[in-house]
Amino acid sequence: MWVFYLISLPLTLGMVILTLKYFAGPEVPRYVFLTVGYTWFCSISIISLVPADIWTTIIGQFNGGISFFWSWSYWSTFLLTWLVVPLIQGYEDAGDFTMKERLKTSIHVNLVFYLIVGSIGLFGFILLIIMDKIRIRDILGLAMACSNTFGLVTGAFLLGFGLSEIPKSIWRNADWTTRQKVLSHKIAKMAVKLDDAHKELSNTIVIAQATSKQMSKRDPLRPLMDVIDNMLVQMFKEDPSFKPQGGRLGENDMDYDTDEKSMATLRRHLRQAREEYYRCKSEYLTCVTQALELEDTIKNYERRNTTGWKFVSSFRSERTGTFGPFLDTIELVWRCILWKQLKKVFAIILGCMSVAILLAEATLLLGGVDLSLFSVLIKSVGNEEVVVQVFAFVPLMYMCVCTYYSLFKVGMLMFYSLTPRRTSSVSLLMICSMVARYAPPISYNFLNLINLGVGKETIFEARMGNIDKAVPFFGQGFNRIYPLIMVIYTILVASNFFNRIISFFGNWKIFRLQTEADDVDGFDPSGLLILQKERMWLEQGRKVGEHVIPLARNFNGVSMDLESGDNDTDRRTVEMKVASDLSKEDIKGSSSKPLKDEVSRYAGSKEAMSSKYAAMREQKKLTSNTKPVENIAAAKVSLLDAGNSQSSNNSGVPSGLASKWASMKAGFQTFKTNIEAKKFLPLRQVEDTKLLSRVSSSESLDEIFQKLKRPAAGHGHSSDDDVDGLDSRVSGPRR
């Protein structure tokens, strides 16, 4: 037994440290790193104790060391999950300027949460006592059983989703074309998210700088403002390539200098915006790098005979030396042939393990019949200690991976983010709390699948207790009923039953958990264009993601509805705005054939033309609803420019399409006023809309504007009418 732990515990510690270093951001404090590491180590120690507990139960030997480690690991995770981690998490999330104030904010937030939960629990206890369902002395057992039951039930559903999704995802990604489609959608989404995060950070910087400008040196809040200014200075020192663009002030953005709490809110907002921007940038770079490497793999496979079975990479130069050609050949065989087949084999193995777990869960109700594959394997090896522990550890670890995969999938949509080298302290603490909360229920669920014989009970089962005995009102056989519900749920997930129901009702799509299977229908055109631009820049010697913001902004904020005559609701919304500079510029760089076909098909379609006018309408809304900064020189961050005069002269002048709209803004507003006053639409609207529908999609945006500015024959000569007709043609029929 100790041989197993001499191997497993150091491996566990090393895995925790490497995982933390891989995901933790550069600004994570050391005490957060140690807290998260200790919590993860205790959680995985619980899982590592299960194989040894099974072995000692089989040989009928009680081990006091295992009992001690159970108590230490379980209560450590319990206290960390419900007390220590929430306090540190609230402390890290607070924007206050002193340790005392941050602690007060954290305690206040957690007290409010626990008061609400405690009030609900107290009401339930009183109700059960009045109904004579439990006695006062059973309250402690009830609390522990409720905590374990929550983890067991929710963990069962998380496990079911992971058992279905992980093998399918690995199998799908083994196909190169499918993987390219998924990555094209990911790149498009992450480029838009990165652009939004860049805008948010730019706006926050402008607000902070404007607040600092209007605050006098004698202001009592000036020392707090200096702290925020130092944050900006430090940020630009760490990343000199970052340049704020498009920062604007809203109506209530100058109210942060009222008191200390408002300044703390501004500091917290700035920190969150910065973390979100670098998180999105890291995810974007990861997606683009994976897509470019996949293109390299496909091209090397297609040209393997031409290159002499040597792998040629876009990210490094050719290997030299004696073993250089040999290593290039090994890399080509591994990446182009072996890795693809190994992924399929691995997916099949995991699929078989999922079926075995579901079979074992489904047959728990059958008393006297042991159909659990893992129970049979453990009994078949007899007294082989190491083999028994390996047979117990592998399926248990797979169940943990499935549960945590689903947990992270759901949590990353709503609560936190898990990004390599950019995960914040708050996200790490929340993740470690979830990991610790589900480690004991997963272990308990696995022990239910192992039939060790009549009258044999592991130390962990004795410590956790039996839910049927602790909480009789749950009903007899609760431990055997809830796994069957999980099996039914997993079968429904694997058969896409819930997706079909949600798609049938249509309006319920907000409740749908997005997976990679949603992105395999086709290539995303904007993702393909961004990827080709990144390929071209990489071949020119630039870095990946160096010019992503100007490029992504061409596709951001535009969502065109592809409506056909028969109201085909199955057609997807494509986010694509082809700017004039992109339409005139030849996209260079080599890529695989599917990418070229998709780009050529989408670039010359009517949808591209419609997206241009959607972009016009979006730009009009932005210019009419936002309030520009009157004194941009005071609002822009002066850390980027040597002189404020140049920033003042250039920042207030929009470029390209925005400049054209700024010149016609007054005409649009006059037209809206006429519409509201007279309550009619010009009769020319229908004619001009038809004219626009016949415009060739190959025309550039400048040519379109020239035609729109030209008065049409027979339409009169009034300037007001021209403006009215222009707005009618651009905006299209209103609904």
XYZ file of C-alpha atoms in Angstrom:
735
model
C 0.000 0.000 0.000
C 2.742 2.430 0.904
C 4.490 1.724 -2.390
C 1.437 3.041 -4.200
C 1.425 6.209 -2.110
C 5.141 6.769 -2.514
C 4.385 7.020 -6.216
C 0.923 8.619 -6.284
C 1.365 11.421 -3.731
C 4.529 12.943 -5.298
C 2.864 12.681 -8.701
C -0.232 14.381 -7.294
C 1.817 17.210 -5.801
C 3.770 17.683 -9.001
C 0.598 17.661 -11.109
C -1.005 20.310 -8.873
C 2.034 22.603 -9.055
C 2.427 22.276 -12.823
C -1.299 22.813 -13.412
C -1.313 25.923 -11.260
C 1.740 27.360 -12.981
C 0.156 26.673 -16.352
C -3.159 28.413 -15.611
C -2.300 31.095 -13.029
C -1.927 34.645 -14.256
C 1.195 36.697 -13.592
C -0.529 38.821 -10.911
C -1.803 35.960 -8.739
C -0.471 36.535 -5.174
C 1.561 33.860 -3.469
C -1.004 33.259 -0.723
C -3.669 32.608 -3.379
C -1.295 30.215 -5.154
C -0.642 28.312 -1.904
C -4.337 28.238 -0.927
C -5.454 26.914 -4.310
C -2.592 24.414 -4.412
C -3.352 23.052 -0.946
C -7.066 22.790 -1.731
C -6.416 20.921 -4.963
C -3.923 18.628 -3.241
C -6.409 17.744 -0.496
C -9.146 17.131 -3.054
C -7.002 14.815 -5.181
C -5.733 13.110 -2.005
C -9.306 12.086 -1.266
C -9.462 10.467 -4.685
C -6.063 8.830 -4.168
C -7.182 7.334 -0.854
C -10.027 5.345 -2.435
C -7.860 2.583 -4.026
C -5.987 2.009 -0.748
C -9.269 1.995 1.168
C -10.644 -0.660 -1.189
C -7.535 -2.801 -0.749
C -7.590 -2.707 3.055
C -11.299 -3.588 3.007
C -10.681 -6.594 0.739
C -7.977 -8.044 2.982
C -10.039 -7.222 6.094
C -7.406 -5.058 7.772
C -8.326 -1.773 9.451
C -5.728 0.898 8.841
C -5.551 3.847 11.219
C -3.391 5.819 8.814
C -6.075 5.790 6.146
C -8.694 6.843 8.683
C -6.519 9.785 9.720
C -5.897 10.859 6.132
C -9.625 10.612 5.384
C -10.464 12.941 8.257
C -7.627 15.339 7.415
C -8.464 15.565 3.698
C -12.236 15.728 4.110
C -12.375 18.368 6.837
C -9.615 20.400 5.220
C -11.574 20.626 1.998
C -14.789 21.293 3.941
C -13.323 24.266 5.829
C -11.537 25.594 2.762
C -14.659 25.361 0.621
C -17.094 27.016 3.021
C -14.916 29.414 5.022
C -11.345 30.158 3.911
C -11.669 30.262 0.123
C -14.813 32.483 0.053
C -13.119 35.031 2.341
C -9.965 35.163 0.217
C -12.063 35.291 -2.937
C -14.047 38.280 -1.659
C -10.808 39.938 -0.565
C -9.265 39.515 -4.006
C -12.392 40.726 -5.776
C -12.721 43.885 -3.668
C -11.403 47.120 -5.123
C -10.731 48.895 -1.820
C -7.369 50.501 -1.190
C -6.460 49.122 2.252
C -6.302 45.600 3.655
C -8.825 46.456 6.352
C -11.403 47.776 3.914
C -10.962 44.807 1.565
C -11.492 42.404 4.466
C -14.587 44.290 5.558
C -16.003 44.131 2.045
C -15.277 40.392 1.803
C -16.863 39.634 5.186
C -19.906 41.725 4.338
C -20.485 39.945 1.019
C -20.056 36.475 2.527
C -22.254 37.278 5.534
C -25.074 38.324 3.249
C -24.751 35.078 1.284
C -24.600 32.847 4.356
C -27.477 34.674 6.035
C -29.680 34.015 3.028
C -28.669 30.358 2.776
C -28.851 29.904 6.567
C -32.324 31.408 6.722
C -33.572 29.012 4.071
C -31.939 26.070 5.839
C -33.289 27.093 9.230
C -36.786 27.381 7.808
C -36.463 23.891 6.361
C -35.202 22.434 9.661
C -38.068 24.015 11.619
C -40.570 22.717 9.087
C -39.190 19.176 9.312
C -39.211 19.261 13.112
C -42.837 20.473 13.142
C -43.788 17.692 10.729
C -42.043 15.245 13.082
C -39.777 14.009 10.289
C -36.546 14.438 12.242
C -35.430 15.089 15.797
C -33.208 17.858 17.088
C -30.311 15.491 17.714
C -30.352 14.516 14.034
C -29.725 18.067 12.793
C -25.941 17.594 12.409
C -26.395 14.388 10.451
C -29.054 16.076 8.354
C -26.717 18.970 7.510
C -23.903 16.625 6.438
C -26.295 14.443 4.471
C -27.807 17.443 2.680
C -24.330 18.684 1.762
C -23.344 15.265 0.443
C -26.669 14.810 -1.317
C -26.243 18.083 -3.182
C -22.840 16.961 -4.407
C -24.081 13.485 -5.290
C -27.129 14.597 -7.266
C -25.574 17.537 -9.130
C -22.342 15.579 -9.560
C -24.293 12.736 -11.164
C -25.670 15.051 -13.847
C -22.251 16.602 -14.419
C -20.753 13.127 -14.687
C -23.416 12.056 -17.180
C -22.728 14.981 -19.480
C -18.978 14.348 -19.385
C -19.359 10.611 -20.045
C -21.185 11.447 -23.264
C -19.369 14.580 -24.430
C -15.681 13.730 -23.868
C -15.478 10.638 -26.145
C -17.589 12.350 -28.829
C -15.452 15.483 -28.698
C -12.191 13.544 -29.055
C -13.598 11.549 -31.958
C -14.826 14.689 -33.758
C -11.538 16.514 -33.333
C -9.627 13.596 -34.823
C -11.058 14.625 -38.206
C -9.045 17.501 -39.656
C -11.874 19.115 -41.625
C -14.191 19.083 -38.629
C -11.467 20.546 -36.462
C -10.898 23.317 -39.007
C -14.591 24.196 -38.942
C -14.637 24.335 -35.154
C -11.516 26.495 -35.031
C -12.882 28.898 -37.669
C -15.922 29.521 -35.467
C -13.774 29.848 -32.361
C -11.463 32.356 -34.025
C -14.388 34.490 -35.178
C -15.990 34.452 -31.731
C -12.772 35.134 -29.880
C -11.839 37.969 -32.253
C -15.160 39.662 -31.508
C -14.773 39.059 -27.778
C -11.237 40.401 -27.882
C -12.396 43.525 -29.690
C -15.166 44.042 -27.120
C -12.689 43.567 -24.283
C -10.290 46.030 -25.937
C -13.059 48.615 -26.219
C -14.087 48.085 -22.606
C -10.525 48.464 -21.369
C -10.029 51.558 -23.543
C -13.207 53.111 -22.160
C -12.145 52.353 -18.602
C -8.716 53.917 -19.195
C -10.332 57.021 -20.650
C -12.662 57.282 -17.650
C -9.786 56.869 -15.196
C -7.646 59.437 -16.994
C -10.510 61.933 -17.263
C -11.296 61.486 -13.568
C -7.654 62.087 -12.750
C -7.537 65.229 -14.904
C -10.504 66.883 -13.240
C -9.351 66.046 -9.697
C -7.232 68.719 -8.026
C -4.069 67.951 -6.101
C -5.687 69.086 -2.858
C -8.656 66.764 -3.253
C -8.946 64.291 -0.310
C -9.371 61.481 -2.823
C -6.212 62.401 -4.736
C -4.038 59.716 -3.017
C -6.538 57.077 -4.114
C -6.487 58.436 -7.652
C -2.699 58.222 -7.613
C -2.971 54.501 -6.915
C -5.138 54.083 -10.021
C -2.730 56.204 -12.067
C 0.138 53.980 -10.964
C -1.871 50.957 -12.102
C -2.065 52.489 -15.573
C 1.638 53.285 -15.619
C 2.504 49.742 -14.575
C 0.147 48.261 -17.148
C 1.735 50.149 -20.031
C 5.218 49.243 -18.826
C 4.323 45.555 -18.856
C 2.646 45.717 -22.274
C 3.951 48.631 -24.382
C 2.168 47.235 -27.467
C -1.275 47.943 -26.052
C -2.871 51.078 -27.487
C -6.286 52.293 -26.309
C -8.636 53.025 -29.206
C -12.141 54.435 -29.300
C -12.454 55.331 -25.624
C -15.550 57.423 -24.931
C -17.280 58.842 -21.885
C -20.882 58.070 -21.058
C -23.369 60.098 -19.081
C -22.466 58.678 -15.655
C -18.770 58.004 -16.199
C -17.571 61.096 -14.328
C -19.211 60.198 -11.005
C -16.376 58.090 -9.613
C -14.809 60.913 -7.599
C -17.638 61.272 -5.096
C -16.308 59.099 -2.263
C -13.900 56.296 -1.431
C -16.351 53.546 -2.399
C -16.829 54.991 -5.874
C -13.056 55.147 -6.323
C -12.833 51.517 -5.207
C -15.457 50.672 -7.825
C -13.385 52.387 -10.519
C -10.260 50.502 -9.457
C -12.123 47.179 -9.467
C -13.604 47.954 -12.863
C -10.180 48.760 -14.280
C -8.674 45.563 -12.907
C -11.513 43.408 -14.256
C -11.347 45.044 -17.689
C -7.617 44.436 -17.874
C -7.958 40.792 -16.820
C -10.759 40.225 -19.324
C -8.746 41.740 -22.171
C -5.643 39.635 -21.571
C -7.772 36.529 -21.026
C -9.495 37.029 -24.388
C -6.167 37.750 -26.047
C -4.671 34.539 -24.666
C -7.627 32.477 -25.869
C -7.510 34.120 -29.291
C -3.789 33.419 -29.675
C -4.355 29.806 -28.634
C -7.128 29.300 -31.211
C -5.145 30.936 -34.032
C -2.000 28.980 -33.179
C -3.932 25.700 -33.181
C -5.535 26.546 -36.531
C -2.214 27.478 -38.124
C -0.559 24.333 -36.793
C -3.451 22.272 -38.146
C -2.978 23.878 -41.570
C 0.723 22.975 -41.377
C -0.203 19.388 -40.533
C -2.601 19.097 -43.477
C -0.174 20.648 -45.947
C 2.715 18.455 -44.765
C 0.548 15.347 -45.136
C -0.499 16.325 -48.659
C 3.095 17.150 -49.693
C 4.866 14.391 -47.782
C 6.293 12.809 -50.939
C 7.476 16.162 -52.272
C 9.222 17.189 -49.042
C 10.806 13.789 -48.531
C 8.673 13.007 -45.451
C 10.019 15.995 -43.539
C 7.780 18.264 -41.479
C 7.953 21.948 -42.462
C 6.613 24.300 -39.787
C 5.507 27.926 -40.107
C 6.612 28.689 -36.547
C 10.240 27.607 -36.720
C 13.061 27.196 -39.165
C 14.175 23.870 -40.545
C 16.186 21.713 -38.174
C 19.873 21.398 -38.847
C 22.586 19.063 -37.673
C 23.018 15.323 -37.823
C 19.657 14.388 -36.351
C 17.712 17.315 -37.878
C 16.218 15.466 -40.897
C 15.492 12.421 -38.748
C 13.592 14.515 -36.186
C 11.624 16.230 -38.969
C 10.575 12.822 -40.284
C 9.576 11.634 -36.811
C 7.495 14.782 -36.307
C 5.678 14.284 -39.621
C 4.864 10.651 -38.854
C 3.645 11.549 -35.368
C 1.566 14.621 -36.207
C 0.218 13.587 -39.596
C -0.396 9.857 -39.128
C -0.031 8.436 -35.627
C -1.649 11.192 -33.538
C -4.855 11.169 -35.560
C -5.265 7.411 -35.228
C -4.339 7.407 -31.548
C -7.051 9.980 -30.833
C -9.644 7.712 -32.430
C -8.429 4.708 -30.446
C -8.448 6.788 -27.265
C -11.994 7.959 -27.980
C -13.125 4.344 -28.415
C -11.488 3.308 -25.127
C -13.115 6.191 -23.239
C -16.443 5.401 -24.874
C -16.194 1.796 -23.621
C -15.366 3.068 -20.119
C -18.398 5.356 -20.258
C -20.626 2.433 -21.207
C -19.149 0.323 -18.385
C -19.804 3.081 -15.829
C -23.381 3.564 -17.056
C -23.996 -0.195 -16.910
C -22.685 -0.349 -13.357
C -24.812 2.647 -12.316
C -27.949 1.238 -13.967
C -27.685 -2.157 -12.254
C -27.331 -0.888 -8.679
C -31.036 -1.551 -8.136
C -30.561 -5.251 -8.909
C -29.673 -6.722 -5.562
C -27.540 -9.865 -5.626
C -26.372 -9.333 -9.220
C -22.979 -7.718 -9.767
C -22.738 -6.372 -13.341
C -20.101 -3.769 -12.561
C -17.058 -4.348 -14.775
C -14.783 -2.626 -12.281
C -16.028 -4.766 -9.414
C -15.422 -7.912 -11.467
C -11.906 -6.804 -12.429
C -10.971 -5.975 -8.833
C -12.213 -9.334 -7.589
C -10.486 -11.230 -10.404
C -6.954 -10.080 -9.541
C -7.165 -11.541 -6.047
C -4.417 -10.413 -3.707
C -2.395 -8.373 -6.196
C -2.240 -5.084 -4.291
C -0.844 -2.811 -7.008
C -3.151 -4.200 -9.706
C -6.211 -3.750 -7.479
C -5.329 -0.130 -6.802
C -4.637 0.571 -10.491
C -7.980 -0.984 -11.519
C -9.690 1.236 -8.945
C -7.726 4.401 -9.672
C -8.140 4.557 -13.484
C -11.978 4.527 -13.683
C -12.226 6.797 -10.637
C -9.923 9.334 -12.254
C -11.957 9.149 -15.460
C -15.137 9.874 -13.501
C -13.413 12.881 -11.922
C -12.286 14.180 -15.319
C -15.811 13.847 -16.721
C -17.358 15.645 -13.742
C -14.840 18.483 -13.694
C -15.018 18.843 -17.483
C -18.760 19.504 -17.246
C -18.302 21.707 -14.191
C -15.747 23.904 -15.951
C -17.880 23.973 -19.090
C -20.891 25.313 -17.205
C -18.869 27.577 -14.919
C -16.929 29.213 -17.736
C -20.208 30.269 -19.323
C -21.431 32.067 -16.210
C -19.039 32.381 -13.282
C -15.330 32.185 -14.053
C -12.725 31.625 -16.737
C -9.925 29.093 -17.026
C -7.296 30.385 -19.442
C -3.660 29.260 -19.695
C -1.383 31.750 -17.901
C -4.176 34.329 -17.639
C -6.570 32.961 -15.014
C -7.274 35.533 -12.327
C -7.145 34.977 -8.569
C -10.947 35.119 -8.253
C -11.434 32.465 -10.937
C -8.761 30.189 -9.453
C -10.331 30.408 -6.001
C -13.807 29.711 -7.335
C -12.543 26.733 -9.331
C -10.677 25.247 -6.366
C -13.805 25.615 -4.248
C -15.821 23.654 -6.810
C -13.151 20.982 -7.135
C -13.065 20.483 -3.363
C -16.855 20.406 -3.136
C -17.229 17.521 -5.596
C -14.241 15.324 -4.679
C -15.977 13.409 -1.797
C -19.272 12.801 -3.679
C -17.398 11.437 -6.713
C -15.444 9.047 -4.508
C -18.617 7.974 -2.714
C -20.371 7.381 -6.027
C -17.526 5.187 -7.260
C -17.503 3.120 -4.077
C -21.170 2.360 -4.679
C -20.143 0.723 -7.967
C -17.729 -1.667 -6.225
C -19.343 -4.669 -4.551
C -16.757 -5.866 -2.038
C -18.957 -8.504 -0.449
C -21.644 -8.816 2.178
C -20.880 -6.941 5.379
C -17.758 -5.244 4.027
C -17.665 -1.463 4.283
C -14.814 0.875 3.442
C -13.560 3.455 5.923
C -14.788 6.253 3.692
C -18.334 4.817 3.576
C -18.315 4.526 7.344
C -17.181 8.161 7.657
C -19.656 9.522 5.115
C -22.528 7.467 6.478
C -25.530 6.137 4.657
C -27.958 8.706 3.326
C -30.901 6.359 3.806
C -30.153 6.145 7.543
C -29.225 9.774 8.108
C -32.189 11.256 6.224
C -35.114 8.823 6.191
C -37.487 11.228 4.434
C -35.409 10.905 1.245
C -36.797 7.408 0.940
C -35.195 4.009 1.185
C -32.667 3.149 -1.481
C -31.789 6.713 -2.396
C -28.172 5.723 -3.117
C -29.457 3.246 -5.708
C -32.156 5.388 -7.310
C -30.301 8.591 -8.196
C -27.661 6.780 -10.376
C -30.474 5.383 -12.526
C -31.727 8.932 -13.116
C -28.206 9.877 -14.179
C -28.106 6.983 -16.660
C -31.364 8.098 -18.272
C -30.082 11.673 -18.449
C -26.811 10.552 -20.100
C -28.674 8.558 -22.745
C -30.830 11.592 -23.528
C -27.737 13.806 -23.808
C -25.942 11.309 -26.062
C -28.971 11.129 -28.366
C -29.243 14.967 -28.573
C -32.750 14.796 -27.131
C -32.506 18.114 -25.269
C -31.008 19.936 -28.262
C -33.883 18.764 -30.437
C -36.453 19.915 -27.898
C -34.789 23.315 -27.555
C -34.488 23.695 -31.323
C -38.157 22.764 -31.731
C -39.339 25.534 -29.419
C -36.787 28.020 -30.772
C -37.049 30.634 -28.041
C -35.394 28.329 -25.499
C -31.965 28.458 -27.158
C -30.641 30.630 -24.338
C -30.831 27.576 -22.067
C -28.736 25.466 -24.405
C -25.186 24.534 -23.396
C -22.976 25.347 -26.368
C -20.627 22.554 -27.469
C -18.202 22.065 -30.344
C -20.860 20.041 -32.173
C -22.704 23.308 -32.867
C -19.785 24.562 -35.004
C -19.322 21.633 -37.392
C -22.016 22.598 -39.916
C -19.670 24.788 -41.950
C -16.797 27.233 -41.928
C -17.212 30.672 -40.444
C -16.284 33.184 -43.205
C -15.013 35.882 -40.863
C -12.899 33.323 -39.024
C -11.384 32.180 -42.308
C -10.521 35.734 -43.350
C -8.925 36.483 -39.987
C -6.945 33.252 -40.148
C -5.648 34.020 -43.635
C -4.587 37.503 -42.558
C -2.762 35.990 -39.589
C -1.058 33.527 -41.942
C 0.046 36.354 -44.222
C 1.411 38.402 -41.315
C 3.213 35.349 -39.940
C 4.912 34.790 -43.278
C 5.967 38.454 -43.222
C 7.760 37.873 -39.920
C 5.174 39.417 -37.605
C 3.763 37.890 -34.454
C 0.411 36.155 -34.186
C -2.271 38.538 -32.928
C -0.179 41.658 -33.501
C -2.854 43.358 -35.635
C -5.931 41.518 -34.478
C -7.837 44.535 -33.117
C -8.133 46.538 -36.381
C -8.952 43.306 -38.222
C -11.497 42.008 -35.722
C -13.246 45.378 -35.594
C -14.310 44.843 -39.207
C -16.416 41.890 -38.100
C -17.600 43.095 -34.705
C -21.101 44.316 -33.999
C -22.560 43.112 -37.282
C -25.158 40.391 -37.195
C -27.120 39.937 -40.393
C -30.205 37.789 -40.607
C -30.210 35.590 -43.664
C -33.910 35.597 -44.452
C -35.209 33.653 -47.426
C -38.621 33.865 -49.057
C -39.945 30.824 -47.214
C -38.692 32.072 -43.824
C -36.025 29.433 -43.489
C -35.227 29.584 -39.787
C -32.468 27.009 -39.972
C -30.035 29.324 -41.697
C -27.409 30.574 -39.323
C -26.547 34.145 -38.509
C -23.229 35.032 -40.097
C -21.153 37.821 -38.631
C -19.258 39.364 -41.496
C -18.437 42.938 -42.453
C -16.145 43.393 -45.418
C -14.511 46.790 -45.106
C -13.295 48.664 -48.128
C -9.665 48.078 -47.268
C -10.178 44.336 -47.009
C -12.165 44.133 -50.241
C -9.428 45.921 -52.178
C -6.574 44.016 -50.597
C -5.539 40.633 -51.925
C -5.433 38.005 -49.239
C -2.140 36.238 -49.519
C -0.720 33.178 -47.869
C -1.359 29.530 -48.526
C -4.010 27.437 -46.835
C -5.885 24.217 -47.376
C -8.493 23.809 -50.130
C -11.610 23.960 -47.901
C -10.549 27.358 -46.598
C -10.092 28.792 -50.094
C -13.421 27.458 -51.276
C -15.273 28.929 -48.317
C -13.636 32.347 -48.652
C -14.383 32.621 -52.360
C -17.950 31.468 -51.832
C -18.733 33.978 -49.113
C -16.758 36.969 -50.354
C -18.825 37.415 -53.522
C -22.260 36.668 -52.115
C -25.207 38.934 -51.471
C -24.828 38.317 -47.771
C -21.575 40.266 -47.810
C -23.386 43.196 -49.385
C -26.184 43.042 -46.848
C -23.662 43.004 -44.048
C -22.194 46.272 -45.321
C -25.495 48.019 -44.911
C -25.994 46.372 -41.556
C -22.651 47.889 -40.628
C -23.904 51.297 -41.768
C -26.957 51.036 -39.573
C -24.856 49.904 -36.627
C -22.426 52.790 -37.110
C -25.326 55.231 -37.252
C -26.657 53.932 -33.943
C -23.248 54.250 -32.338
C -22.742 57.824 -33.505
C -26.202 58.889 -32.395
C -26.273 57.182 -29.004
C -22.776 57.769 -27.699
C -21.488 61.006 -26.318
C -17.990 61.800 -27.601
C -15.405 63.168 -25.308
C -15.235 66.904 -25.698
C -11.655 67.164 -24.648
C -10.035 63.955 -25.798
C -6.626 65.249 -24.886
C -7.729 65.150 -21.278
C -9.334 61.741 -21.602
C -6.859 59.766 -23.672
C -4.024 58.158 -21.801
C -0.972 60.283 -22.270
C 1.350 57.376 -21.546
C 1.225 56.258 -25.147
C 2.039 59.536 -26.872
C 4.921 61.892 -26.366
C 2.752 64.977 -26.698
C -0.869 65.598 -25.881
C -1.381 67.953 -28.804
C -1.088 65.204 -31.394
C -3.555 63.054 -29.502
C -5.953 65.977 -29.233
C -5.821 66.648 -32.959
C -6.184 63.080 -34.159
C -8.336 61.277 -31.610
C -11.488 63.265 -32.205
C -11.483 62.727 -35.996
C -13.127 59.479 -37.094
C -11.720 57.670 -40.108
C -13.102 55.711 -43.058
C -16.733 54.863 -42.797
C -17.193 56.700 -39.490
C -16.111 60.020 -41.063
C -18.744 59.719 -43.783
C -21.428 59.044 -41.254
C -20.313 61.942 -39.077
C -20.746 64.318 -42.031
C -24.270 63.087 -42.695
C -25.358 62.813 -39.074
C -27.252 66.096 -39.116
C -29.181 65.028 -42.217
C -30.186 61.744 -40.620
C -31.419 63.466 -37.494
C -33.454 65.928 -39.582
C -34.986 63.056 -41.475
C -35.980 61.310 -38.226
C -37.559 64.522 -37.004
C -39.599 64.841 -40.191
C -40.762 61.268 -39.920
C -41.911 61.726 -36.325
C -43.659 65.008 -37.122
C -45.392 64.036 -40.377
C -45.730 60.304 -39.554
C -45.178 59.128 -43.126
C -42.422 57.478 -45.127
C -41.194 58.731 -48.516
C -42.709 56.880 -51.434
C -39.269 56.603 -53.007
C -38.201 54.191 -50.291
C -39.486 51.129 -52.089
C -37.891 52.095 -55.378
C -34.525 52.871 -53.863
C -34.537 49.662 -51.846
C -35.034 47.720 -55.059
C -32.192 49.617 -56.650
C -29.894 48.709 -53.803
C -30.788 45.042 -54.034
C -29.382 44.991 -57.575
C -26.037 46.489 -56.623
C -23.152 44.177 -57.334
C -21.503 42.805 -54.221
C -18.099 43.230 -55.796
C -18.278 47.036 -55.517
C -16.230 48.630 -52.805
C -17.744 50.695 -50.026
C -16.407 53.956 -51.510
C -18.134 53.307 -54.844
C -21.391 52.584 -53.058
C -21.213 55.894 -51.208
C -20.505 57.758 -54.433
C -23.619 56.278 -56.012
C -25.690 57.044 -52.958
C -24.558 60.668 -52.965
C -25.448 61.068 -56.689
C -29.047 62.332 -57.118
C -31.156 59.866 -59.068
C -32.818 60.980 -62.317
C -36.384 62.150 -61.887
C -36.217 62.434 -58.144
C -36.169 66.178 -57.851
C -33.394 68.474 -56.719
C -34.187 69.223 -53.076
C -31.275 68.587 -50.719
C -33.615 67.507 -47.972
C -35.164 64.955 -50.260
C -31.727 63.643 -51.117
C -30.907 63.130 -47.480
C -34.265 61.517 -46.860
C -33.828 59.152 -49.761
C -30.307 58.289 -48.685
C -31.466 57.338 -45.229
C -34.296 55.276 -46.676
C -31.933 53.380 -48.914
C -29.419 52.693 -46.185
C -31.748 51.755 -43.400
C -34.147 49.683 -45.510
C -37.710 48.869 -44.555
C -38.433 49.275 -40.887
C -40.246 46.764 -38.786
